Amino acid sequence: MMNTSVSIVKFCIKPYTIKELSVIYNMCSRTFRRNIAGIQSQLGERKGHFYSIKQVELIIAHMGRPYEIVE
């Protein structure tokens, strides 16, 4: 029997790019964009390449807090 545990990723709320958020959530950037497509109207426009702090908070509320499973 394998022992698996869930570890919470330390996560600082700050402006992030799609690439940075996709790495934190452990998925490719294309999949990440598809996952947040449903809340795009709530998120609004990015500032350059970055999501603002409020937008990152909305993404966390939608997708949950990032974590990783360690075997």
PDB file of C-alpha atoms in Angstrom:
ATOM      1  CA  MET A   1       0.000   0.000   0.000  1.00  0.00           C
ATOM      2  CA  MET A   2       1.338   3.430  -0.941  1.00  0.00           C
ATOM      3  CA  ASN A   3       1.369   6.264   1.483  1.00  0.00           C
ATOM      4  CA  THR A   4       0.253   9.436  -0.213  1.00  0.00           C
ATOM      5  CA  SER A   5      -0.070  12.819   1.325  1.00  0.00           C
ATOM      6  CA  VAL A   6      -1.290  16.171   0.182  1.00  0.00           C
ATOM      7  CA  SER A   7       0.982  19.131   0.685  1.00  0.00           C
ATOM      8  CA  ILE A   8      -0.216  22.694   0.449  1.00  0.00           C
ATOM      9  CA  VAL A   9       1.864  24.836  -1.872  1.00  0.00           C
ATOM     10  CA  LYS A  10       3.069  28.095  -0.335  1.00  0.00           C
ATOM     11  CA  PHE A  11       1.354  30.714  -2.419  1.00  0.00           C
ATOM     12  CA  CYS A  12       1.864  34.465  -2.283  1.00  0.00           C
ATOM     13  CA  ILE A  13      -0.979  36.630  -3.584  1.00  0.00           C
ATOM     14  CA  LYS A  14       0.633  38.949  -6.129  1.00  0.00           C
ATOM     15  CA  PRO A  15       0.263  39.704  -9.842  1.00  0.00           C
ATOM     16  CA  TYR A  16       0.965  36.601 -11.962  1.00  0.00           C
ATOM     17  CA  THR A  17       1.160  35.713 -15.652  1.00  0.00           C
ATOM     18  CA  ILE A  18      -0.760  32.789 -17.125  1.00  0.00           C
ATOM     19  CA  LYS A  19       2.477  30.802 -17.348  1.00  0.00           C
ATOM     20  CA  GLU A  20       3.310  31.385 -13.665  1.00  0.00           C
ATOM     21  CA  LEU A  21      -0.196  30.410 -12.543  1.00  0.00           C
ATOM     22  CA  SER A  22      -0.192  27.304 -14.716  1.00  0.00           C
ATOM     23  CA  VAL A  23       3.085  26.170 -13.117  1.00  0.00           C
ATOM     24  CA  ILE A  24       1.643  26.759  -9.640  1.00  0.00           C
ATOM     25  CA  TYR A  25      -1.456  24.726 -10.535  1.00  0.00           C
ATOM     26  CA  ASN A  26       0.729  22.061 -12.210  1.00  0.00           C
ATOM     27  CA  MET A  27      -0.918  22.144 -15.652  1.00  0.00           C
ATOM     28  CA  CYS A  28      -0.007  23.422 -19.082  1.00  0.00           C
ATOM     29  CA  SER A  29      -0.921  27.015 -19.893  1.00  0.00           C
ATOM     30  CA  ARG A  30      -3.485  25.971 -22.512  1.00  0.00           C
ATOM     31  CA  THR A  31      -5.366  23.800 -20.002  1.00  0.00           C
ATOM     32  CA  PHE A  32      -5.175  26.586 -17.426  1.00  0.00           C
ATOM     33  CA  ARG A  33      -6.710  29.085 -19.869  1.00  0.00           C
ATOM     34  CA  ARG A  34      -9.535  26.625 -20.573  1.00  0.00           C
ATOM     35  CA  ASN A  35     -10.178  26.211 -16.846  1.00  0.00           C
ATOM     36  CA  ILE A  36     -10.572  29.943 -16.266  1.00  0.00           C
ATOM     37  CA  ALA A  37     -12.539  30.587 -19.477  1.00  0.00           C
ATOM     38  CA  GLY A  38     -15.800  30.284 -17.525  1.00  0.00           C
ATOM     39  CA  ILE A  39     -14.959  33.266 -15.313  1.00  0.00           C
ATOM     40  CA  GLN A  40     -13.324  35.414 -18.002  1.00  0.00           C
ATOM     41  CA  SER A  41     -16.207  37.914 -17.891  1.00  0.00           C
ATOM     42  CA  GLN A  42     -15.648  38.362 -14.122  1.00  0.00           C
ATOM     43  CA  LEU A  43     -11.864  38.604 -14.502  1.00  0.00           C
ATOM     44  CA  GLY A  44     -11.885  41.303 -17.143  1.00  0.00           C
ATOM     45  CA  GLU A  45      -8.775  42.446 -18.992  1.00  0.00           C
ATOM     46  CA  ARG A  46      -5.243  41.752 -17.803  1.00  0.00           C
ATOM     47  CA  LYS A  47      -2.799  44.588 -17.209  1.00  0.00           C
ATOM     48  CA  GLY A  48      -0.232  43.769 -19.876  1.00  0.00           C
ATOM     49  CA  HIS A  49       0.626  40.102 -19.351  1.00  0.00           C
ATOM     50  CA  PHE A  50      -0.277  40.051 -15.648  1.00  0.00           C
ATOM     51  CA  TYR A  51      -3.450  39.289 -13.731  1.00  0.00           C
ATOM     52  CA  SER A  52      -3.963  41.767 -10.871  1.00  0.00           C
ATOM     53  CA  ILE A  53      -4.194  40.727  -7.231  1.00  0.00           C
ATOM     54  CA  LYS A  54      -8.016  40.881  -7.327  1.00  0.00           C
ATOM     55  CA  GLN A  55      -8.056  38.755 -10.479  1.00  0.00           C
ATOM     56  CA  VAL A  56      -5.734  36.192  -8.858  1.00  0.00           C
ATOM     57  CA  GLU A  57      -8.081  36.043  -5.861  1.00  0.00           C
ATOM     58  CA  LEU A  58     -11.006  35.325  -8.222  1.00  0.00           C
ATOM     59  CA  ILE A  59      -8.997  32.568  -9.926  1.00  0.00           C
ATOM     60  CA  ILE A  60      -8.217  30.980  -6.539  1.00  0.00           C
ATOM     61  CA  ALA A  61     -11.896  31.173  -5.556  1.00  0.00           C
ATOM     62  CA  HIS A  62     -12.817  29.453  -8.836  1.00  0.00           C
ATOM     63  CA  MET A  63     -10.082  26.793  -8.955  1.00  0.00           C
ATOM     64  CA  GLY A  64      -9.337  26.314  -5.268  1.00  0.00           C
ATOM     65  CA  ARG A  65      -6.063  26.677  -3.431  1.00  0.00           C
ATOM     66  CA  PRO A  66      -3.169  25.002  -5.263  1.00  0.00           C
ATOM     67  CA  TYR A  67      -1.769  21.814  -3.741  1.00  0.00           C
ATOM     68  CA  GLU A  68       0.301  18.815  -4.771  1.00  0.00           C
ATOM     69  CA  ILE A  69       0.009  15.126  -3.989  1.00  0.00           C
ATOM     70  CA  VAL A  70       3.225  13.541  -2.742  1.00  0.00           C
ATOM     71  CA  GLU A  71       3.647   9.782  -2.908  1.00  0.00           C
TER      72      GLU A  71
END
